[in-house]
PDB file of C-alpha atoms in Angstrom:
ATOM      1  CA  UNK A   3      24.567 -27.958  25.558  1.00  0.00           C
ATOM      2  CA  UNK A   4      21.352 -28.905  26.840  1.00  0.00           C
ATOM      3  CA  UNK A   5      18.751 -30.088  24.555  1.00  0.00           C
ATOM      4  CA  UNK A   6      20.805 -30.168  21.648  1.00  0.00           C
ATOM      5  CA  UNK A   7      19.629 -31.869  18.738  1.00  0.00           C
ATOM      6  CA  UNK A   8      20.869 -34.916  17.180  1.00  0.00           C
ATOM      7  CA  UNK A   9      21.373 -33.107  13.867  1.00  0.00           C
ATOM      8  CA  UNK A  10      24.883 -31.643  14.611  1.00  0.00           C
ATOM      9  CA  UNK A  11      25.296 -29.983  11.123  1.00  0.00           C
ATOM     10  CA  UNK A  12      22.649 -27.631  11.603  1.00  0.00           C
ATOM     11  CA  UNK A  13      23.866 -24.382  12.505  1.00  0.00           C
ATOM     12  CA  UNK A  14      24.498 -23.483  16.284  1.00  0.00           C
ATOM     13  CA  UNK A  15      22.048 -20.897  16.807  1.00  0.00           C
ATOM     14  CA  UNK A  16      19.315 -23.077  14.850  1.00  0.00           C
ATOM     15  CA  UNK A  17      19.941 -25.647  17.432  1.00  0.00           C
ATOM     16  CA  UNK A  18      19.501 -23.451  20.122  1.00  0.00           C
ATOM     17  CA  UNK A  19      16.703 -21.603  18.714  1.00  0.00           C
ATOM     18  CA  UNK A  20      15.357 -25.356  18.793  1.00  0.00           C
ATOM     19  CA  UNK A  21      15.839 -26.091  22.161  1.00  0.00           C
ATOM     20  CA  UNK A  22      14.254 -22.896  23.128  1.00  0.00           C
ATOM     21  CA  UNK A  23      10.971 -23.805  21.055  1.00  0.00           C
ATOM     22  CA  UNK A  24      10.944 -26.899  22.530  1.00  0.00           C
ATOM     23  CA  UNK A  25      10.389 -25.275  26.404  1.00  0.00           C
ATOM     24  CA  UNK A  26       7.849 -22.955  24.910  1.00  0.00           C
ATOM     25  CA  UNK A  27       5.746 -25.500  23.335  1.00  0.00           C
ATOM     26  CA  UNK A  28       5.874 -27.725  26.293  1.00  0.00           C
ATOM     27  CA  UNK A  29       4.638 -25.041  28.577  1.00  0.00           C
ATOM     28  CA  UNK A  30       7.954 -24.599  30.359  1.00  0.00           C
ATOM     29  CA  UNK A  31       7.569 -20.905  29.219  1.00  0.00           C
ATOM     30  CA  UNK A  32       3.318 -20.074  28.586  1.00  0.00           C
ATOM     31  CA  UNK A  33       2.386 -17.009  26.415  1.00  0.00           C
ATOM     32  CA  UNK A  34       2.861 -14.025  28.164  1.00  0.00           C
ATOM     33  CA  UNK A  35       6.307 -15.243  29.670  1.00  0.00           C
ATOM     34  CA  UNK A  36       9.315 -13.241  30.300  1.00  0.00           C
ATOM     35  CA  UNK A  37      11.610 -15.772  29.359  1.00  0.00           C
ATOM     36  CA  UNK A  38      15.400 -15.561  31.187  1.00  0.00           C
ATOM     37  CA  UNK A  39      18.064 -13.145  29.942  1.00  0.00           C
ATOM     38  CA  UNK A  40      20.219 -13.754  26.888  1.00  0.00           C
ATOM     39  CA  UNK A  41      23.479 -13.505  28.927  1.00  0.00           C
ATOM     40  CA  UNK A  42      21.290 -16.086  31.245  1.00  0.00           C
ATOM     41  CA  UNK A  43      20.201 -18.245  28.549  1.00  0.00           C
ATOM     42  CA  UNK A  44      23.965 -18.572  27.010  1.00  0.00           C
ATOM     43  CA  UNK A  45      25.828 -19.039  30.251  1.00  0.00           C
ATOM     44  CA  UNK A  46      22.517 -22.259  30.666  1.00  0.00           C
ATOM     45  CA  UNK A  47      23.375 -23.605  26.448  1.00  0.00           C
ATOM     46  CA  UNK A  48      27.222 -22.929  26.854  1.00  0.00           C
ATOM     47  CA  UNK A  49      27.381 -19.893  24.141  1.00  0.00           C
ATOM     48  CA  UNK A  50      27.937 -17.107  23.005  1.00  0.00           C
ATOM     49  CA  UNK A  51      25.465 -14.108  23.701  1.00  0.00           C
ATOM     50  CA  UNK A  52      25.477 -13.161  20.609  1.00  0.00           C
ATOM     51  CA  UNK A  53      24.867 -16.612  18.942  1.00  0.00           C
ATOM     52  CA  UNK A  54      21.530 -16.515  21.731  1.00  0.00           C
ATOM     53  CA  UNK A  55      20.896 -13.609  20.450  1.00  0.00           C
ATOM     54  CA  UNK A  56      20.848 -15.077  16.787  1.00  0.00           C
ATOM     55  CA  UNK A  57      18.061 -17.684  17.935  1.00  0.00           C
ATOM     56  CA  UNK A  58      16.182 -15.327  19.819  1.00  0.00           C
ATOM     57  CA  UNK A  59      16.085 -12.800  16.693  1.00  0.00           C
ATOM     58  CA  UNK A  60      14.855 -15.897  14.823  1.00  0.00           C
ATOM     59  CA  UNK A  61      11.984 -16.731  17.224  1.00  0.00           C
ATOM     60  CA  UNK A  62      11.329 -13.185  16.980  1.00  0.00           C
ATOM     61  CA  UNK A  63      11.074 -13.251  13.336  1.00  0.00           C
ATOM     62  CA  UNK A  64       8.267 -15.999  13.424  1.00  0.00           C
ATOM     63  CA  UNK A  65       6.248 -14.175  15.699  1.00  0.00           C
ATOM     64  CA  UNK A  66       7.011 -16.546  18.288  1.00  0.00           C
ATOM     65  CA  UNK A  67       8.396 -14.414  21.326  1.00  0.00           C
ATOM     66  CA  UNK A  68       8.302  -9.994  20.892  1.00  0.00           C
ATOM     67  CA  UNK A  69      10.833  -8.325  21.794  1.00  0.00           C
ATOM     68  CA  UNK A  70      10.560  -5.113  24.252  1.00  0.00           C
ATOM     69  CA  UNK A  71      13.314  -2.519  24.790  1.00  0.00           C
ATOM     70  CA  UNK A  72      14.282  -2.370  28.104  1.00  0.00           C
ATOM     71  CA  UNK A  73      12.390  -4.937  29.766  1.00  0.00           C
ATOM     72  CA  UNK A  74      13.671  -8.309  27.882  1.00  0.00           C
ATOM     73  CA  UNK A  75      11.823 -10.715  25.461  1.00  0.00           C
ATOM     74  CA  UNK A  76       8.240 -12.353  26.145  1.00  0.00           C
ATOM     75  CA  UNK A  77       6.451 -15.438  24.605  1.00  0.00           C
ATOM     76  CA  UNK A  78       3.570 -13.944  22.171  1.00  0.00           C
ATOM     77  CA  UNK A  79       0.203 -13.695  23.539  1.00  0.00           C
ATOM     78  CA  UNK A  80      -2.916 -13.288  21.263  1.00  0.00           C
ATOM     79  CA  UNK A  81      -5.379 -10.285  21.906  1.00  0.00           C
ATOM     80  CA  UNK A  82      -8.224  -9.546  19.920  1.00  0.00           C
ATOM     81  CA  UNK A  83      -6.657  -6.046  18.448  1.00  0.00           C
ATOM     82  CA  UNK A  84      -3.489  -7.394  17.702  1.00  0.00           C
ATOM     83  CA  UNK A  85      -4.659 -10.881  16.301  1.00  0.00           C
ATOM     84  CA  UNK A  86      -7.101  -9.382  14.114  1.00  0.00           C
ATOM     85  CA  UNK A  87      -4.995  -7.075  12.486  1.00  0.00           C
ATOM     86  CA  UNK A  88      -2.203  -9.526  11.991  1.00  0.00           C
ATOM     87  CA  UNK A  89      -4.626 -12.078   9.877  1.00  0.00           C
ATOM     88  CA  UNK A  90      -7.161 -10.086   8.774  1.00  0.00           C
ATOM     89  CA  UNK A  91      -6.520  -8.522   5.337  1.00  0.00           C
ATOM     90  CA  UNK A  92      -9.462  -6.781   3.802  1.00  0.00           C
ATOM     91  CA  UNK A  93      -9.378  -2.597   4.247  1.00  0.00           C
ATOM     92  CA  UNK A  94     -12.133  -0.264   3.226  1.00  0.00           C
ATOM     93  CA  UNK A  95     -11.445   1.155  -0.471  1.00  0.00           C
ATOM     94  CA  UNK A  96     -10.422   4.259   0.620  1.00  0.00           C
ATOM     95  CA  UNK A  97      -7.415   2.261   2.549  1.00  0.00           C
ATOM     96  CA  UNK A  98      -8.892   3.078   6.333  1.00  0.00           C
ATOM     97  CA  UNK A  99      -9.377  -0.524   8.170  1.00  0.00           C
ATOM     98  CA  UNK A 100     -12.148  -1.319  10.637  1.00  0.00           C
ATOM     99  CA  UNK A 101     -12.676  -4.723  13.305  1.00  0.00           C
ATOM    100  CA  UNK A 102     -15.073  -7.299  11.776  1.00  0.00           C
ATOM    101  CA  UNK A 103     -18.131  -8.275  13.730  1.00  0.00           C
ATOM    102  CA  UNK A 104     -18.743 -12.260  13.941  1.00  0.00           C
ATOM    103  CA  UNK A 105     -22.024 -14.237  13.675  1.00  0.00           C
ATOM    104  CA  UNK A 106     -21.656 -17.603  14.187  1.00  0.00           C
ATOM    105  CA  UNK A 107     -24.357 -19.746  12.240  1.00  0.00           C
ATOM    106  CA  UNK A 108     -23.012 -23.297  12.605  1.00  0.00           C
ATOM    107  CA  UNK A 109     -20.471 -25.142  14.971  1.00  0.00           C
ATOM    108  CA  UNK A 110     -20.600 -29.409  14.710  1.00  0.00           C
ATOM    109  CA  UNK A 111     -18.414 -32.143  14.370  1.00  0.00           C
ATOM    110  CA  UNK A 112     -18.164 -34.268  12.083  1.00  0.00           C
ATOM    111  CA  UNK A 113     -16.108 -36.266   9.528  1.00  0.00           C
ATOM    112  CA  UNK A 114     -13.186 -34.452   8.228  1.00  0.00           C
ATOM    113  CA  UNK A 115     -13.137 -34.409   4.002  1.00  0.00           C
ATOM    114  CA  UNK A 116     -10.742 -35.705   2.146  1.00  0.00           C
ATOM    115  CA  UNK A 117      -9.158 -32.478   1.451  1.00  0.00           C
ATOM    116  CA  UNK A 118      -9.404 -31.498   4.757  1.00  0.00           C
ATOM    117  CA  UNK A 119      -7.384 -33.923   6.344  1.00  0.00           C
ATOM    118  CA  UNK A 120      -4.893 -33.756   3.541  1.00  0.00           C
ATOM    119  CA  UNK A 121      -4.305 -29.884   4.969  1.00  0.00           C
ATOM    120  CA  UNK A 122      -4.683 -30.525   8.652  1.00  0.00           C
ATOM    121  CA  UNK A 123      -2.453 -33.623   8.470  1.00  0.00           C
ATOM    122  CA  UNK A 124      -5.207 -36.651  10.057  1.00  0.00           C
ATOM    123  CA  UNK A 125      -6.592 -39.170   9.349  1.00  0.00           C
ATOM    124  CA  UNK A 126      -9.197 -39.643   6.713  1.00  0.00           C
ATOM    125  CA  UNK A 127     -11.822 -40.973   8.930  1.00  0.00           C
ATOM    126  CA  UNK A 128     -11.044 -38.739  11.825  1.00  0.00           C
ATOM    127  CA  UNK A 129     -13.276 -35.715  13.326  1.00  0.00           C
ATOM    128  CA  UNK A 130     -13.161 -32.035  12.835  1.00  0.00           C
ATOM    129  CA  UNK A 131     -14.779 -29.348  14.350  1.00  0.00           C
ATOM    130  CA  UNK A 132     -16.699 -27.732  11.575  1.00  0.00           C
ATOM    131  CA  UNK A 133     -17.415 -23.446  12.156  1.00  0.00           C
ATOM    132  CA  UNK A 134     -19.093 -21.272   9.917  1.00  0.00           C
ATOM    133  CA  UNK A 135     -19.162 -17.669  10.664  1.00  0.00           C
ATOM    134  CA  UNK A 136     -20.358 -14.415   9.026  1.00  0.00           C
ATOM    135  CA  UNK A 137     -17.908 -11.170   9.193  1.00  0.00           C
ATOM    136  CA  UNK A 138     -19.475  -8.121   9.512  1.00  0.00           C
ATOM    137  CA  UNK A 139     -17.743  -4.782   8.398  1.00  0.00           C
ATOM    138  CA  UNK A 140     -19.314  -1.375   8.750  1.00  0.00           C
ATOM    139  CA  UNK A 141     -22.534  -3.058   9.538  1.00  0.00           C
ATOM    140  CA  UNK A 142     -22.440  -5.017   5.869  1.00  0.00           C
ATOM    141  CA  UNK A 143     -21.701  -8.621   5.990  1.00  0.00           C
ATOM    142  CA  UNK A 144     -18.643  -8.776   3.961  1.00  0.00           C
ATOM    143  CA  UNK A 145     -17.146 -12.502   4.563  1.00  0.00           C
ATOM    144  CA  UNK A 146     -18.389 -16.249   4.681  1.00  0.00           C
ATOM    145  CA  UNK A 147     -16.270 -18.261   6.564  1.00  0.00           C
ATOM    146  CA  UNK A 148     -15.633 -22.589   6.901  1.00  0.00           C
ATOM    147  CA  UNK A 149     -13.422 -23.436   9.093  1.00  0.00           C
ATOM    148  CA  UNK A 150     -12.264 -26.637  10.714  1.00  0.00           C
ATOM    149  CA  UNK A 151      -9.951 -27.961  13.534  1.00  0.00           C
ATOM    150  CA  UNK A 152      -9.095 -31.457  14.034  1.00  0.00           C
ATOM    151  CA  UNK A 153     -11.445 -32.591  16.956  1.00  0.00           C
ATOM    152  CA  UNK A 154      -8.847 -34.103  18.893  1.00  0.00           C
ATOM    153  CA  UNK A 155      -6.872 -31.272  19.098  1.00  0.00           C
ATOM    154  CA  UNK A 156      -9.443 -29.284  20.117  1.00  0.00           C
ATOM    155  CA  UNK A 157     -11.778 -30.681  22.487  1.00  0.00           C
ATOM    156  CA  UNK A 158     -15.627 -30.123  23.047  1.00  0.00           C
ATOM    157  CA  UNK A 159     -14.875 -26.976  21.238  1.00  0.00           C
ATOM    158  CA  UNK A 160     -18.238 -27.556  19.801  1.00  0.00           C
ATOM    159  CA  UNK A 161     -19.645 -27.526  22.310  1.00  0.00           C
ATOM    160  CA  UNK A 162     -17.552 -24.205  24.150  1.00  0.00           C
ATOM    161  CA  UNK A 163     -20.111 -23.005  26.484  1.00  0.00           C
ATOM    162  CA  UNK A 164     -19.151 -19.828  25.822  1.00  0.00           C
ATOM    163  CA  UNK A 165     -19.944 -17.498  23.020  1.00  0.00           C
ATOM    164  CA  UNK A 166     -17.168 -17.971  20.409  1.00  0.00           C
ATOM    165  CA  UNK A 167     -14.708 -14.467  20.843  1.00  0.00           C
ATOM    166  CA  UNK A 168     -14.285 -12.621  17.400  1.00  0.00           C
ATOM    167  CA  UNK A 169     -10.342 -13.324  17.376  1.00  0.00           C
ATOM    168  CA  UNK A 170     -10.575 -17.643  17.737  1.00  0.00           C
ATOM    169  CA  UNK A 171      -6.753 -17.807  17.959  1.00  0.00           C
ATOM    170  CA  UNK A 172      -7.151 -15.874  21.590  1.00  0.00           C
ATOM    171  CA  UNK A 173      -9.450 -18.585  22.213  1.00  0.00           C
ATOM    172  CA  UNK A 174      -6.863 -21.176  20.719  1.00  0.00           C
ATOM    173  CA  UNK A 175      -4.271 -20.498  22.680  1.00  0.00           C
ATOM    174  CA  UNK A 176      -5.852 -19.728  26.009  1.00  0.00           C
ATOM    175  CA  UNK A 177      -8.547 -22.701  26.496  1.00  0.00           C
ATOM    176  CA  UNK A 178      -6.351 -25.239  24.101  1.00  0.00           C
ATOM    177  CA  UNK A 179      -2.651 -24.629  24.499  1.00  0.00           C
ATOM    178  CA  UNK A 180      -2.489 -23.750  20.554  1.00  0.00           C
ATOM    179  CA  UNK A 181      -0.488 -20.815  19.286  1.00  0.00           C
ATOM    180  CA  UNK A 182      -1.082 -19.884  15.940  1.00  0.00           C
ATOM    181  CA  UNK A 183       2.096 -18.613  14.964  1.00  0.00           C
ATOM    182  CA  UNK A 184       1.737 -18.024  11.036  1.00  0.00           C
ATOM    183  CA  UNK A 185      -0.883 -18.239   8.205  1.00  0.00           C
ATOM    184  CA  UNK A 186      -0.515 -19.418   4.334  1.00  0.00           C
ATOM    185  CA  UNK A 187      -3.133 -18.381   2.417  1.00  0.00           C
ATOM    186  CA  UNK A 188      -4.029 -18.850  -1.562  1.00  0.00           C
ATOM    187  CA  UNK A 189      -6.052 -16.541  -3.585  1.00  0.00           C
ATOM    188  CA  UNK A 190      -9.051 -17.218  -5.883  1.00  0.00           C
ATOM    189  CA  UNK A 191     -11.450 -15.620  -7.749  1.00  0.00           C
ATOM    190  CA  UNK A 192     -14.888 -17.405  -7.505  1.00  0.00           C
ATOM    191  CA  UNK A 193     -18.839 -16.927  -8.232  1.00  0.00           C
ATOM    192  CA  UNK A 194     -20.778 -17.197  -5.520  1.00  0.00           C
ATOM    193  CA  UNK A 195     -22.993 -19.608  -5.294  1.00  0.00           C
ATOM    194  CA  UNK A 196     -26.533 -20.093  -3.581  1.00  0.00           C
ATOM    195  CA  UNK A 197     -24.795 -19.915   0.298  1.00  0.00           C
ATOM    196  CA  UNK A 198     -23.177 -16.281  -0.812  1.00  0.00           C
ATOM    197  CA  UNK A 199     -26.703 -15.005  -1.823  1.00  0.00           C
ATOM    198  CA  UNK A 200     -27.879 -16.002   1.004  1.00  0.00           C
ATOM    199  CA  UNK A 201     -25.345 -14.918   3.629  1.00  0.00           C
ATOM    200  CA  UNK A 202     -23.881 -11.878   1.637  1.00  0.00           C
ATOM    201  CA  UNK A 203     -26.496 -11.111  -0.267  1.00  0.00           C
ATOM    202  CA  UNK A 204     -24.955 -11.186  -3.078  1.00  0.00           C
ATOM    203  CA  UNK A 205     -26.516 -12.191  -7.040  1.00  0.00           C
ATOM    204  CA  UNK A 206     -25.458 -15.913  -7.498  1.00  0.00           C
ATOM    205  CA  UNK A 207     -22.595 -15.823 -10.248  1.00  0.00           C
ATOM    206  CA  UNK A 208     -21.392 -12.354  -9.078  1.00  0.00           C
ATOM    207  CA  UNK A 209     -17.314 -12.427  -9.025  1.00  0.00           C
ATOM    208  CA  UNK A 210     -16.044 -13.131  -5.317  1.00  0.00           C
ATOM    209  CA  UNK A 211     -12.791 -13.526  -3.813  1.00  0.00           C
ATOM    210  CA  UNK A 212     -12.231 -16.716  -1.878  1.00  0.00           C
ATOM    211  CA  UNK A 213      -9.415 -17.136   0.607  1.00  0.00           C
ATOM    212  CA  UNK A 214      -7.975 -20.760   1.500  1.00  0.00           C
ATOM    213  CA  UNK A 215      -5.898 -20.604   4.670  1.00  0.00           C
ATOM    214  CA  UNK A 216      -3.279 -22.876   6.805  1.00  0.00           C
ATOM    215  CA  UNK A 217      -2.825 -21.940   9.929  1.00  0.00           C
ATOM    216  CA  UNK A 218       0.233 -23.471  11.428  1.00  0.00           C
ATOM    217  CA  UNK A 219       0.959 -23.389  14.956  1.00  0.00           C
ATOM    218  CA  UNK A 220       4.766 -22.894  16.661  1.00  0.00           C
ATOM    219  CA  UNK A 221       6.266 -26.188  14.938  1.00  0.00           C
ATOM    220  CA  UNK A 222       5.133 -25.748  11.776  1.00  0.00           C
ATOM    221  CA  UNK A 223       1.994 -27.789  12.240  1.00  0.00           C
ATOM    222  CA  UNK A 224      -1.207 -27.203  10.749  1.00  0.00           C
ATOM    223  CA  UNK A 225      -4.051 -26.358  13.229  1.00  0.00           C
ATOM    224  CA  UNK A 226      -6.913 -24.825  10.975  1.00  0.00           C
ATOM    225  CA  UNK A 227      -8.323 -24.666   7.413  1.00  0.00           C
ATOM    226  CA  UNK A 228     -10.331 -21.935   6.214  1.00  0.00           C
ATOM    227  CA  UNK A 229     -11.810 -20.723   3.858  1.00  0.00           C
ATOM    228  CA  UNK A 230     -12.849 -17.346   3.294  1.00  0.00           C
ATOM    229  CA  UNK A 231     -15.171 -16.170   0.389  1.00  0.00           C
ATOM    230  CA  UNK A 232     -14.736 -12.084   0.281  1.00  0.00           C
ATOM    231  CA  UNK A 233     -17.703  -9.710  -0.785  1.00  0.00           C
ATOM    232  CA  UNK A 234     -14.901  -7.067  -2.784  1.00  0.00           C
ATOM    233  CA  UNK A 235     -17.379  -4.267  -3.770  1.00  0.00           C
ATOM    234  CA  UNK A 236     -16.415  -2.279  -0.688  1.00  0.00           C
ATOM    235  CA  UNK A 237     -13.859  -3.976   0.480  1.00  0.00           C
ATOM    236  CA  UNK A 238     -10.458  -5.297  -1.090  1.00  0.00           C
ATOM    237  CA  UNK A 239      -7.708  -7.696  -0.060  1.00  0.00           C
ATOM    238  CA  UNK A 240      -4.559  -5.793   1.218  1.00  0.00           C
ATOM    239  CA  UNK A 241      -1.249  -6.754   2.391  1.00  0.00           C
ATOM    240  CA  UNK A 242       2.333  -5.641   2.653  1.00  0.00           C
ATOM    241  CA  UNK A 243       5.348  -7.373   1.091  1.00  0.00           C
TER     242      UNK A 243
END
């Protein structure tokens, strides 16, 4: 079987669903990519179809490739719509959902914190790119987001002629090669603090949610940290389990 890891005990269609992450992230198959047939792709690994089936579901099930009826199975591609709705979690109180507005008020680089490149897995003394962004909902700024890439990952993105696109993980993926394939995210409740009043206009102590996130890209590896502090008088956090 070609490409076959080393780690024989692992179960066939983990192996293959392996070897077919491997041609994705090496650009063998870009985003947007029809990839070949299952019947193709098992004759090619020496299979069963429905073992390369098995992978593919699993590849499917990380967001990694979407599956459409009728016309086969493509590599995910971020859009703005679908991006947005897929990471972004805060709804209107009445349950209707809306597309935030950015404003970017800082992009640098700089040293990464310690914490930071605890999360992003670098060096201590290495560079990140440094955003901070407001999030506009219904014309009421409703988020305060830090984020930060590691620099080397990500190059001159500080310096992206272009005007930063509302969704960044388009941008990721189509000017860096980076697909963001999931998101962790922890929960906190905070008081805002002098940046909040200023940005969200907001009374310094009043309750805010605040939203550390990992996102990881097709491996498993972590390609941002943000954090998110969440103006919840109109809005609340909402997901589905």
């Amino acid at each position: 079987m070609n490409d076959q890891p080393t780690l024989s005990y692992r179960p066939l269609y983990q192996q293959i669903k392996e070897a077919l992450l491997s041609r994705i992230v090496s650009g063998v198959w870009p985003p947007g990519t029809f990839i070949p047939s299952e019947s193709a792709l098992s004759q090619e690994y020496g299979v069963s179809v429905g073992t390369l089936r098995k992978a593919v579901d699993a590849l499917a099930n990380d967001h990694v490739v979407i599956r459409h009826q009728g016309k086969g199975t493509v590599v995910a591609m971020h859009d703005s719509d679908s991006s947005l709705f897929q990471f972004f979690h805060l709804m209107r109180l009445d349950g209707t959902r809306s597309l935030p507005i950015s404003q970017v008020l800082l992009r640098e680089r700089r040293l990464a914190t310690d914490e930071e490149a605890k999360v992003l897995g670098i060096a201590a003394n290495a560079e990140v790119v440094h955003i901070r962004r407001i999030r506009v909902l219904d014309e009421v700024p409703a988020l305060l987001e830090n984020l930060v890439v590691d620099a080397e990952r990500f190059p001159a993105l500080e310096s992206e002629p272009q005007t930063l696109p509302n969704t960044l993980y388009q941008l990721y993926q189509q000017r860096f090669k980076q697909s963001v394939a999931k998101a962790e995210e922890r929960l906190f409740a905070v008081a805002a603090d002098a940046q909040d009043q200023k940005h969200l206009g907001v009374e310094i102590g009043s309750p805010l949610l605040e939203v550390r996130r990992i996102a990881r890209g097709l491996q498993g590896e972590a390609l941002e940290y943000r954090v998110s502090r969440c103006e919840t008088h109109q809005h609340c956090y909402w997901n589905v389990l």
